C-alpha cells in the first residue's frame, strides 16, 4: 500500500495553510483554483487535469493499466463569511472570510491522496479528485453535474467526507440511508404602513405579527432526531423597520433555516411555515411574501458503498462507527448521491476541536494523512468490484 512521505505530507500541510491564508467564498474561488492547479502540475502530475469544472472546480484524473470502474473523491473549495479570531502565522488575510469549515484541510487531504495515487495506481479503473466550488450556498454540486465533462466521466461512485468536531480524532462515522439533512433558507417579508412614531395608530406595524411568528416558527422544531419525525426551524435573522426614532415600522423581514431528515418531509415543513405566515399576516392586515434559497437535498448513502467504507476504515486502522441518525447539517453532496452511487462520511477532528463555523476553528492537520489513507483503501476496494455495488 502506497505511503505518504514526510516531504509530501509537509507540502500538503504548507498548501493547507496557504489556502487558509487566502480564503474565498462560494463561486469566487478563482485564486484557490489557480493554487490547486499549480500544485497538482508541479508536484503530483495527474494523467489529466480539467479546470473550470462547474465554475471554478478542478478535476484531476488518474488512469490505471486496466480499464474498469470510475470513482470520484470530492473536496470542497469555499470558505465561509466568518471573522477569524485565531492568532496564527497563516491567519486569514481576507477580512470577514475564513476557512472555518475545514475545506482547506479537505483540499489538502485530497492532494495527499493524489501523491499516493501518483506513486501507485489502482490495479484497474480510474480515480478522479474533484475540488468542487460553492458548497456553502448549495450551488456547486449542481453546477458540476451540469458540466458536460463531468457527465462524460460517468462515475460509478462518488465519495465525499467532512471533518466533525466533538468526535475523537480520526474516528470514521457513517450510516446507510439519510446521512445529512435536507435544508433550505426561507425569507419572509411582512409589509404594512409606516407612520410617525408619535402617532403609531396611523400606520400598520408588523411588530406584533413578527414577534408571534418568531415564536411560532421556532416551535416547528421537533426534539426527535429520527428519519420520520425530525424537523428544524432556526430563525437566523430578523429586522423590524429602520433605526429611526421618528418612524413607526412599516415592514419586517424574517429569515429561517428549515431542515428535515428526508426530502419528502421538507415540503410538509414548508407548508406549515407558510400557513403560519399567512395567518399572522392576514390577522394583522399585512401584505406578505416568501422566497426560498440555499436548497440542499438530503444526502442518501448507498448501503453497499457504506459497507465498503467501513471495510476501508478497518484497512486503514481507523475506528469506525455506524451512527443511528442523520447529521443535522446539510451538504450539497446529496446532489451527487441522487445521480450516482456513493456515500458521505465524517472523520472526527477531535473532541476539543472548536465547532464548525466558530471563529476559532482550525482544521487538525493530523487528518491529512489519515483521511488520504482511508480514501486510498476505499478506491482499491471499490475498483476491485467488477460491477458497481
Tab-separated table of C-alpha atoms in Angstrom:
chain	number	residue	atom	x	y	z
A	1	UNK	CA	0.000	0.000	0.000
A	2	UNK	CA	1.380	3.389	-1.043
A	3	UNK	CA	2.518	5.513	1.898
A	4	UNK	CA	2.811	9.264	2.198
A	5	UNK	CA	6.373	10.527	2.573
A	6	UNK	CA	7.344	13.178	5.111
A	7	UNK	CA	8.231	15.657	2.374
A	8	UNK	CA	4.898	15.105	0.637
A	9	UNK	CA	2.991	15.479	3.890
A	10	UNK	CA	4.857	18.720	4.606
A	11	UNK	CA	3.897	20.034	1.167
A	12	UNK	CA	0.251	19.230	1.851
A	13	UNK	CA	0.405	20.984	5.219
A	14	UNK	CA	2.030	24.038	3.670
A	15	UNK	CA	-0.623	24.117	0.975
A	16	UNK	CA	-3.367	23.794	3.577
A	17	UNK	CA	-2.002	26.808	5.408
A	18	UNK	CA	-1.685	28.805	2.188
A	19	UNK	CA	-5.295	28.020	1.318
A	20	UNK	CA	-6.278	29.006	4.859
A	21	UNK	CA	-4.498	32.343	4.486
A	22	UNK	CA	-6.359	33.238	1.279
A	23	UNK	CA	-9.981	32.044	1.685
A	24	UNK	CA	-12.610	32.695	-0.968
A	25	UNK	CA	-16.389	32.471	-0.746
A	26	UNK	CA	-18.758	30.364	-2.838
A	27	UNK	CA	-18.469	30.987	-6.567
A	28	UNK	CA	-15.401	33.209	-6.192
A	29	UNK	CA	-12.719	30.541	-5.714
A	30	UNK	CA	-10.559	31.595	-8.682
A	31	UNK	CA	-7.391	32.093	-6.626
A	32	UNK	CA	-7.962	28.800	-4.845
A	33	UNK	CA	-8.359	27.037	-8.193
A	34	UNK	CA	-5.126	28.559	-9.511
A	35	UNK	CA	-3.204	27.430	-6.425
A	36	UNK	CA	-4.548	23.899	-6.760
A	37	UNK	CA	-3.694	23.755	-10.457
A	38	UNK	CA	-0.123	24.908	-9.842
A	39	UNK	CA	0.343	22.419	-7.010
A	40	UNK	CA	-1.054	19.492	-8.994
A	41	UNK	CA	1.045	20.315	-12.056
A	42	UNK	CA	4.270	20.853	-10.104
A	43	UNK	CA	4.126	18.060	-7.549
A	44	UNK	CA	1.596	15.371	-8.467
A	45	UNK	CA	1.213	15.464	-12.270
A	46	UNK	CA	-2.061	13.574	-12.785
A	47	UNK	CA	-2.772	11.945	-16.146
A	48	UNK	CA	-5.317	14.634	-16.947
A	49	UNK	CA	-6.458	17.831	-15.281
A	50	UNK	CA	-9.730	19.570	-16.103
A	51	UNK	CA	-10.266	23.158	-14.991
A	52	UNK	CA	-13.320	25.360	-14.739
A	53	UNK	CA	-15.473	22.359	-13.827
A	54	UNK	CA	-18.834	23.644	-12.653
A	55	UNK	CA	-17.367	27.141	-12.453
A	56	UNK	CA	-14.100	27.169	-10.508
A	57	UNK	CA	-13.742	23.410	-9.985
A	58	UNK	CA	-10.638	21.338	-10.706
A	59	UNK	CA	-10.744	17.628	-11.579
A	60	UNK	CA	-7.544	15.547	-11.574
A	61	UNK	CA	-7.712	12.089	-13.174
A	62	UNK	CA	-5.518	9.048	-12.560
A	63	UNK	CA	-5.739	6.143	-15.003
A	64	UNK	CA	-4.850	2.520	-14.241
A	65	UNK	CA	-3.225	-0.076	-16.521
A	66	UNK	CA	-6.554	-1.836	-16.980
A	67	UNK	CA	-9.942	-0.335	-17.788
A	68	UNK	CA	-12.638	-0.622	-15.173
A	69	UNK	CA	-14.910	1.412	-12.942
A	70	UNK	CA	-14.533	5.092	-12.068
A	71	UNK	CA	-14.612	6.555	-8.572
A	72	UNK	CA	-14.538	10.285	-7.811
A	73	UNK	CA	-13.488	11.691	-4.431
A	74	UNK	CA	-14.722	15.193	-3.631
A	75	UNK	CA	-13.317	18.048	-1.567
A	76	UNK	CA	-14.936	21.470	-1.263
A	77	UNK	CA	-13.088	24.702	-2.010
A	78	UNK	CA	-15.090	27.559	-0.492
A	79	UNK	CA	-14.720	29.393	2.794
A	80	UNK	CA	-17.384	30.998	4.994
A	81	UNK	CA	-18.199	34.599	5.884
A	82	UNK	CA	-16.790	34.467	9.423
A	83	UNK	CA	-14.156	36.727	11.003
A	84	UNK	CA	-11.279	34.567	12.233
A	85	UNK	CA	-10.001	35.278	15.743
A	86	UNK	CA	-7.145	32.750	15.754
A	87	UNK	CA	-3.632	34.102	16.206
A	88	UNK	CA	-1.806	32.008	13.618
A	89	UNK	CA	1.038	32.676	11.180
A	90	UNK	CA	-1.363	31.644	8.407
A	91	UNK	CA	-4.419	33.516	9.706
A	92	UNK	CA	-6.891	34.647	7.045
A	93	UNK	CA	-5.777	37.763	5.205
A	94	UNK	CA	-9.241	38.292	3.714
A	95	UNK	CA	-11.267	40.230	6.270
A	96	UNK	CA	-14.602	38.618	7.091
A	97	UNK	CA	-13.756	35.413	5.228
A	98	UNK	CA	-12.170	32.311	6.705
A	99	UNK	CA	-11.868	28.548	6.336
A	100	UNK	CA	-13.921	27.892	9.458
A	101	UNK	CA	-15.480	24.747	7.977
A	102	UNK	CA	-12.204	22.981	7.225
A	103	UNK	CA	-12.408	22.962	3.450
A	104	UNK	CA	-8.748	23.995	3.359
A	105	UNK	CA	-7.961	20.707	5.086
A	106	UNK	CA	-10.305	18.742	2.852
A	107	UNK	CA	-8.431	20.034	-0.195
A	108	UNK	CA	-5.042	19.258	1.361
A	109	UNK	CA	-6.204	15.729	2.167
A	110	UNK	CA	-7.300	15.194	-1.423
A	111	UNK	CA	-3.889	16.404	-2.584
A	112	UNK	CA	-2.316	13.846	-0.244
A	113	UNK	CA	-4.421	11.169	-1.925
A	114	UNK	CA	-3.056	12.451	-5.236
A	115	UNK	CA	0.507	11.859	-4.038
A	116	UNK	CA	-0.392	8.298	-3.089
A	117	UNK	CA	-2.065	7.599	-6.443
A	118	UNK	CA	0.786	9.144	-8.410
A	119	UNK	CA	3.183	6.688	-6.807
A	120	UNK	CA	0.986	3.602	-7.049
A	121	UNK	CA	-2.122	3.455	-9.232
A	122	UNK	CA	-5.053	1.186	-8.572
A	123	UNK	CA	-4.900	-2.115	-10.465
A	124	UNK	CA	-7.838	-1.174	-12.660
A	125	UNK	CA	-10.246	1.649	-13.310
A	126	UNK	CA	-9.915	5.379	-12.900
A	127	UNK	CA	-9.794	7.715	-9.905
A	128	UNK	CA	-10.897	11.341	-10.043
A	129	UNK	CA	-10.057	14.005	-7.474
A	130	UNK	CA	-12.753	16.675	-7.621
A	131	UNK	CA	-12.040	20.024	-5.990
A	132	UNK	CA	-15.567	21.407	-6.024
A	133	UNK	CA	-16.643	25.027	-5.623
A	134	UNK	CA	-19.635	26.546	-3.871
A	135	UNK	CA	-20.715	24.003	-1.278
A	136	UNK	CA	-21.741	26.539	1.337
A	137	UNK	CA	-24.513	28.062	-0.781
A	138	UNK	CA	-25.618	24.722	-2.224
A	139	UNK	CA	-24.949	25.546	-5.884
A	140	UNK	CA	-21.617	23.845	-6.557
A	141	UNK	CA	-22.705	20.224	-6.922
A	142	UNK	CA	-25.482	21.086	-9.364
A	143	UNK	CA	-23.062	23.144	-11.450
A	144	UNK	CA	-20.587	20.252	-11.588
A	145	UNK	CA	-23.351	17.807	-12.504
A	146	UNK	CA	-24.392	20.117	-15.338
A	147	UNK	CA	-20.836	20.232	-16.727
A	148	UNK	CA	-20.654	18.059	-19.851
A	149	UNK	CA	-17.127	16.934	-18.989
A	150	UNK	CA	-18.261	15.525	-15.665
A	151	UNK	CA	-21.233	13.888	-17.334
A	152	UNK	CA	-18.881	12.270	-19.853
A	153	UNK	CA	-16.785	10.928	-16.986
A	154	UNK	CA	-19.866	8.967	-15.853
A	155	UNK	CA	-18.501	7.920	-12.449
A	156	UNK	CA	-19.683	4.671	-10.950
A	157	UNK	CA	-19.119	6.019	-7.440
A	158	UNK	CA	-18.778	9.439	-5.819
A	159	UNK	CA	-17.320	9.661	-2.306
A	160	UNK	CA	-17.201	12.673	-0.001
A	161	UNK	CA	-16.307	13.399	3.597
A	162	UNK	CA	-16.360	16.146	6.193
A	163	UNK	CA	-14.413	16.700	9.377
A	164	UNK	CA	-16.511	16.618	12.543
A	165	UNK	CA	-15.541	18.426	15.778
A	166	UNK	CA	-16.621	16.804	19.016
A	167	UNK	CA	-15.675	13.319	17.794
A	168	UNK	CA	-12.388	11.560	18.561
A	169	UNK	CA	-9.675	12.412	16.045
A	170	UNK	CA	-9.759	10.097	13.041
A	171	UNK	CA	-12.906	8.183	14.012
A	172	UNK	CA	-14.988	7.480	10.904
A	173	UNK	CA	-18.756	7.994	11.188
A	174	UNK	CA	-21.162	6.804	8.510
A	175	UNK	CA	-24.618	5.325	8.002
A	176	UNK	CA	-26.707	3.934	5.169
A	177	UNK	CA	-29.691	5.975	4.036
A	178	UNK	CA	-30.050	9.592	5.110
A	179	UNK	CA	-26.691	10.827	6.426
A	180	UNK	CA	-27.132	14.620	6.227
A	181	UNK	CA	-30.388	16.531	6.418
A	182	UNK	CA	-32.233	18.388	3.709
A	183	UNK	CA	-32.473	22.121	4.313
A	184	UNK	CA	-33.471	25.409	2.736
A	185	UNK	CA	-33.473	29.085	3.558
A	186	UNK	CA	-36.871	30.764	3.917
A	187	UNK	CA	-37.051	34.570	3.656
A	188	UNK	CA	-40.286	36.208	4.849
A	189	UNK	CA	-41.277	39.818	4.192
A	190	UNK	CA	-44.148	41.487	6.070
A	191	UNK	CA	-45.351	44.841	4.739
A	192	UNK	CA	-47.681	47.289	6.475
A	193	UNK	CA	-47.500	51.110	6.512
A	194	UNK	CA	-45.088	53.432	8.278
A	195	UNK	CA	-46.272	56.325	10.404
A	196	UNK	CA	-44.875	58.984	12.686
A	197	UNK	CA	-43.571	57.460	15.888
A	198	UNK	CA	-45.789	59.892	17.815
A	199	UNK	CA	-48.905	58.521	16.090
A	200	UNK	CA	-48.340	54.788	15.522
A	201	UNK	CA	-52.097	54.276	15.222
A	202	UNK	CA	-51.946	55.979	11.811
A	203	UNK	CA	-49.817	53.165	10.413
A	204	UNK	CA	-49.882	49.385	10.193
A	205	UNK	CA	-46.983	47.961	12.157
A	206	UNK	CA	-45.767	44.379	11.635
A	207	UNK	CA	-44.319	44.347	15.165
A	208	UNK	CA	-46.861	42.049	16.827
A	209	UNK	CA	-47.130	39.693	13.856
A	210	UNK	CA	-43.364	39.456	13.565
A	211	UNK	CA	-42.902	38.655	17.269
A	212	UNK	CA	-45.582	35.984	17.141
A	213	UNK	CA	-44.032	34.447	14.050
A	214	UNK	CA	-40.598	34.298	15.642
A	215	UNK	CA	-42.049	32.147	18.409
A	216	UNK	CA	-44.356	30.066	16.214
A	217	UNK	CA	-41.735	29.290	13.579
A	218	UNK	CA	-39.242	28.178	16.225
A	219	UNK	CA	-41.918	25.894	17.679
A	220	UNK	CA	-41.964	23.921	14.413
A	221	UNK	CA	-38.723	22.267	15.535
A	222	UNK	CA	-39.120	18.780	16.955
A	223	UNK	CA	-36.767	17.260	19.546
A	224	UNK	CA	-36.893	13.830	17.890
A	225	UNK	CA	-33.992	13.211	15.500
A	226	UNK	CA	-35.083	10.199	13.514
A	227	UNK	CA	-35.827	9.708	9.843
A	228	UNK	CA	-39.574	10.098	10.233
A	229	UNK	CA	-40.227	12.992	12.580
A	230	UNK	CA	-37.169	15.254	12.762
A	231	UNK	CA	-37.763	18.871	11.762
A	232	UNK	CA	-35.764	22.001	12.462
A	233	UNK	CA	-36.718	25.661	12.097
A	234	UNK	CA	-33.967	28.045	13.177
A	235	UNK	CA	-34.515	31.803	12.999
A	236	UNK	CA	-31.227	33.214	11.711
A	237	UNK	CA	-32.169	36.860	11.088
A	238	UNK	CA	-34.929	39.311	11.958
A	239	UNK	CA	-35.389	43.007	11.181
A	240	UNK	CA	-38.210	45.398	12.091
A	241	UNK	CA	-38.423	48.825	10.467
A	242	UNK	CA	-35.446	51.155	10.343
A	243	UNK	CA	-33.121	52.589	13.039
A	244	UNK	CA	-35.004	55.914	13.190
A	245	UNK	CA	-36.705	57.132	16.386
A	246	UNK	CA	-39.225	59.213	14.478
A	247	UNK	CA	-40.723	56.421	12.366
A	248	UNK	CA	-43.015	53.606	13.475
A	249	UNK	CA	-42.134	50.492	11.446
A	250	UNK	CA	-43.976	49.501	8.295
A	251	UNK	CA	-42.076	46.406	7.257
A	252	UNK	CA	-40.243	43.421	8.696
A	253	UNK	CA	-38.015	40.615	7.471
A	254	UNK	CA	-37.506	37.175	8.980
A	255	UNK	CA	-35.078	34.547	7.721
A	256	UNK	CA	-35.404	30.934	8.830
A	257	UNK	CA	-33.371	27.817	8.077
A	258	UNK	CA	-35.622	24.779	7.681
A	259	UNK	CA	-34.265	21.243	7.991
A	260	UNK	CA	-35.631	17.702	7.729
A	261	UNK	CA	-34.000	14.285	7.714
A	262	UNK	CA	-35.517	13.333	4.353
A	263	UNK	CA	-36.500	15.237	1.211
A	264	UNK	CA	-40.130	14.130	1.320
A	265	UNK	CA	-40.550	15.826	4.706
A	266	UNK	CA	-39.312	19.219	3.562
A	267	UNK	CA	-42.435	20.144	1.596
A	268	UNK	CA	-44.650	19.464	4.606
A	269	UNK	CA	-42.454	21.664	6.811
A	270	UNK	CA	-42.535	24.464	4.240
A	271	UNK	CA	-46.316	24.293	4.091
A	272	UNK	CA	-46.630	24.522	7.876
A	273	UNK	CA	-44.345	27.559	7.957
A	274	UNK	CA	-46.181	29.235	5.079
A	275	UNK	CA	-49.527	28.686	6.811
A	276	UNK	CA	-48.244	30.437	9.937
A	277	UNK	CA	-47.038	33.405	7.898
A	278	UNK	CA	-50.324	33.698	6.033
A	279	UNK	CA	-52.424	33.507	9.201
A	280	UNK	CA	-50.407	36.112	11.098
A	281	UNK	CA	-50.228	38.479	8.129
A	282	UNK	CA	-53.960	38.320	7.470
A	283	UNK	CA	-54.778	38.838	11.138
A	284	UNK	CA	-52.555	41.937	11.276
A	285	UNK	CA	-53.622	43.344	7.901
A	286	UNK	CA	-50.158	42.918	6.410
A	287	UNK	CA	-49.030	42.050	2.912
A	288	UNK	CA	-46.548	39.179	2.867
A	289	UNK	CA	-44.183	37.340	0.570
A	290	UNK	CA	-41.918	34.305	0.882
A	291	UNK	CA	-38.855	33.297	-1.106
A	292	UNK	CA	-36.532	30.306	-0.819
A	293	UNK	CA	-32.809	29.850	-1.416
A	294	UNK	CA	-29.878	27.673	-0.359
A	295	UNK	CA	-31.731	24.452	-1.152
A	296	UNK	CA	-29.945	21.272	-0.065
A	297	UNK	CA	-31.211	17.765	-0.713
A	298	UNK	CA	-30.782	15.143	1.978
A	299	UNK	CA	-27.651	13.073	1.411
A	300	UNK	CA	-28.696	9.441	0.910
A	301	UNK	CA	-25.832	6.976	1.294
A	302	UNK	CA	-25.866	3.745	-0.733
A	303	UNK	CA	-25.802	0.741	1.659
A	304	UNK	CA	-23.222	-1.252	-0.331
A	305	UNK	CA	-20.885	1.745	-0.554
A	306	UNK	CA	-21.247	2.325	3.182
A	307	UNK	CA	-20.206	-1.291	3.793
A	308	UNK	CA	-17.124	-0.770	1.634
A	309	UNK	CA	-16.247	2.428	3.511
A	310	UNK	CA	-16.418	0.577	6.835
A	311	UNK	CA	-14.050	-2.035	5.417
A	312	UNK	CA	-11.733	0.706	4.140
A	313	UNK	CA	-11.641	2.261	7.610
A	314	UNK	CA	-10.632	-1.095	9.066
A	315	UNK	CA	-7.947	-1.438	6.382
A	316	UNK	CA	-6.604	1.982	7.381
A	317	UNK	CA	-6.585	1.106	11.073
A	318	UNK	CA	-9.255	3.670	11.948
A	319	UNK	CA	-12.074	3.296	14.430
A	320	UNK	CA	-15.394	3.262	12.552
A	321	UNK	CA	-18.889	3.766	13.921
A	322	UNK	CA	-22.317	3.498	12.332
A	323	UNK	CA	-24.420	6.403	13.601
A	324	UNK	CA	-28.126	5.939	14.278
A	325	UNK	CA	-29.372	9.281	12.968
A	326	UNK	CA	-28.520	11.773	10.222
A	327	UNK	CA	-26.270	14.761	10.779
A	328	UNK	CA	-28.398	17.858	11.378
A	329	UNK	CA	-26.404	19.985	8.951
A	330	UNK	CA	-26.763	19.828	5.167
A	331	UNK	CA	-24.322	19.164	2.335
A	332	UNK	CA	-24.713	19.665	-1.394
A	333	UNK	CA	-23.133	16.225	-1.765
A	334	UNK	CA	-26.723	14.995	-1.697
A	335	UNK	CA	-27.000	16.095	-5.322
A	336	UNK	CA	-24.300	13.586	-6.274
A	337	UNK	CA	-25.966	10.693	-4.475
A	338	UNK	CA	-29.194	11.439	-6.335
A	339	UNK	CA	-27.372	10.656	-9.593
A	340	UNK	CA	-24.605	8.223	-8.654
A	341	UNK	CA	-23.943	5.524	-6.086
A	342	UNK	CA	-21.921	6.994	-3.287
A	343	UNK	CA	-21.522	7.877	0.346
A	344	UNK	CA	-20.688	10.824	2.552
A	345	UNK	CA	-18.898	10.138	5.833
A	346	UNK	CA	-17.265	12.085	8.639
A	347	UNK	CA	-13.846	11.899	10.238
A	348	UNK	CA	-13.615	13.152	13.795
A	349	UNK	CA	-11.495	16.276	14.163
A	350	UNK	CA	-11.076	15.920	17.918
A	351	UNK	CA	-13.290	16.120	20.972
A	352	UNK	CA	-11.890	19.532	21.936
A	353	UNK	CA	-11.808	20.967	18.408
A	354	UNK	CA	-13.940	24.130	18.109
A	355	UNK	CA	-17.173	23.624	16.222
A	356	UNK	CA	-17.556	24.260	12.504
A	357	UNK	CA	-18.116	27.936	11.638
A	358	UNK	CA	-16.795	29.009	15.055
A	359	UNK	CA	-14.347	31.943	14.710
A	360	UNK	CA	-11.587	29.981	16.487
A	361	UNK	CA	-11.839	26.792	14.418
A	362	UNK	CA	-8.736	25.433	12.664
A	363	UNK	CA	-8.506	22.171	10.712
A	364	UNK	CA	-6.421	19.495	12.523
A	365	UNK	CA	-3.616	18.570	10.133
A	366	UNK	CA	-3.308	15.048	11.566
A	367	UNK	CA	-6.373	14.231	9.467
A	368	UNK	CA	-4.476	14.797	6.209
A	369	UNK	CA	-2.613	11.507	6.444
A	370	UNK	CA	-5.491	9.554	7.986
A	371	UNK	CA	-8.031	10.905	5.533
A	372	UNK	CA	-5.943	10.228	2.443
A	373	UNK	CA	-5.167	6.719	3.654
A	374	UNK	CA	-8.803	5.705	4.120
A	375	UNK	CA	-9.686	7.152	0.703
A	376	UNK	CA	-6.937	5.134	-0.955
A	377	UNK	CA	-8.206	1.943	0.698
A	378	UNK	CA	-11.729	2.846	-0.428
A	379	UNK	CA	-10.539	3.340	-4.010
A	380	UNK	CA	-8.834	-0.042	-4.034
A	381	UNK	CA	-11.887	-1.812	-2.656
A	382	UNK	CA	-14.336	-0.036	-4.961
A	383	UNK	CA	-12.238	-0.612	-8.066
A	384	UNK	CA	-11.786	-4.324	-7.449
A	385	UNK	CA	-15.538	-4.813	-7.902
A	386	UNK	CA	-16.328	-5.924	-11.456
A	387	UNK	CA	-19.724	-4.213	-11.434
A	388	UNK	CA	-20.962	-1.235	-9.418
A	389	UNK	CA	-22.198	-2.293	-5.979
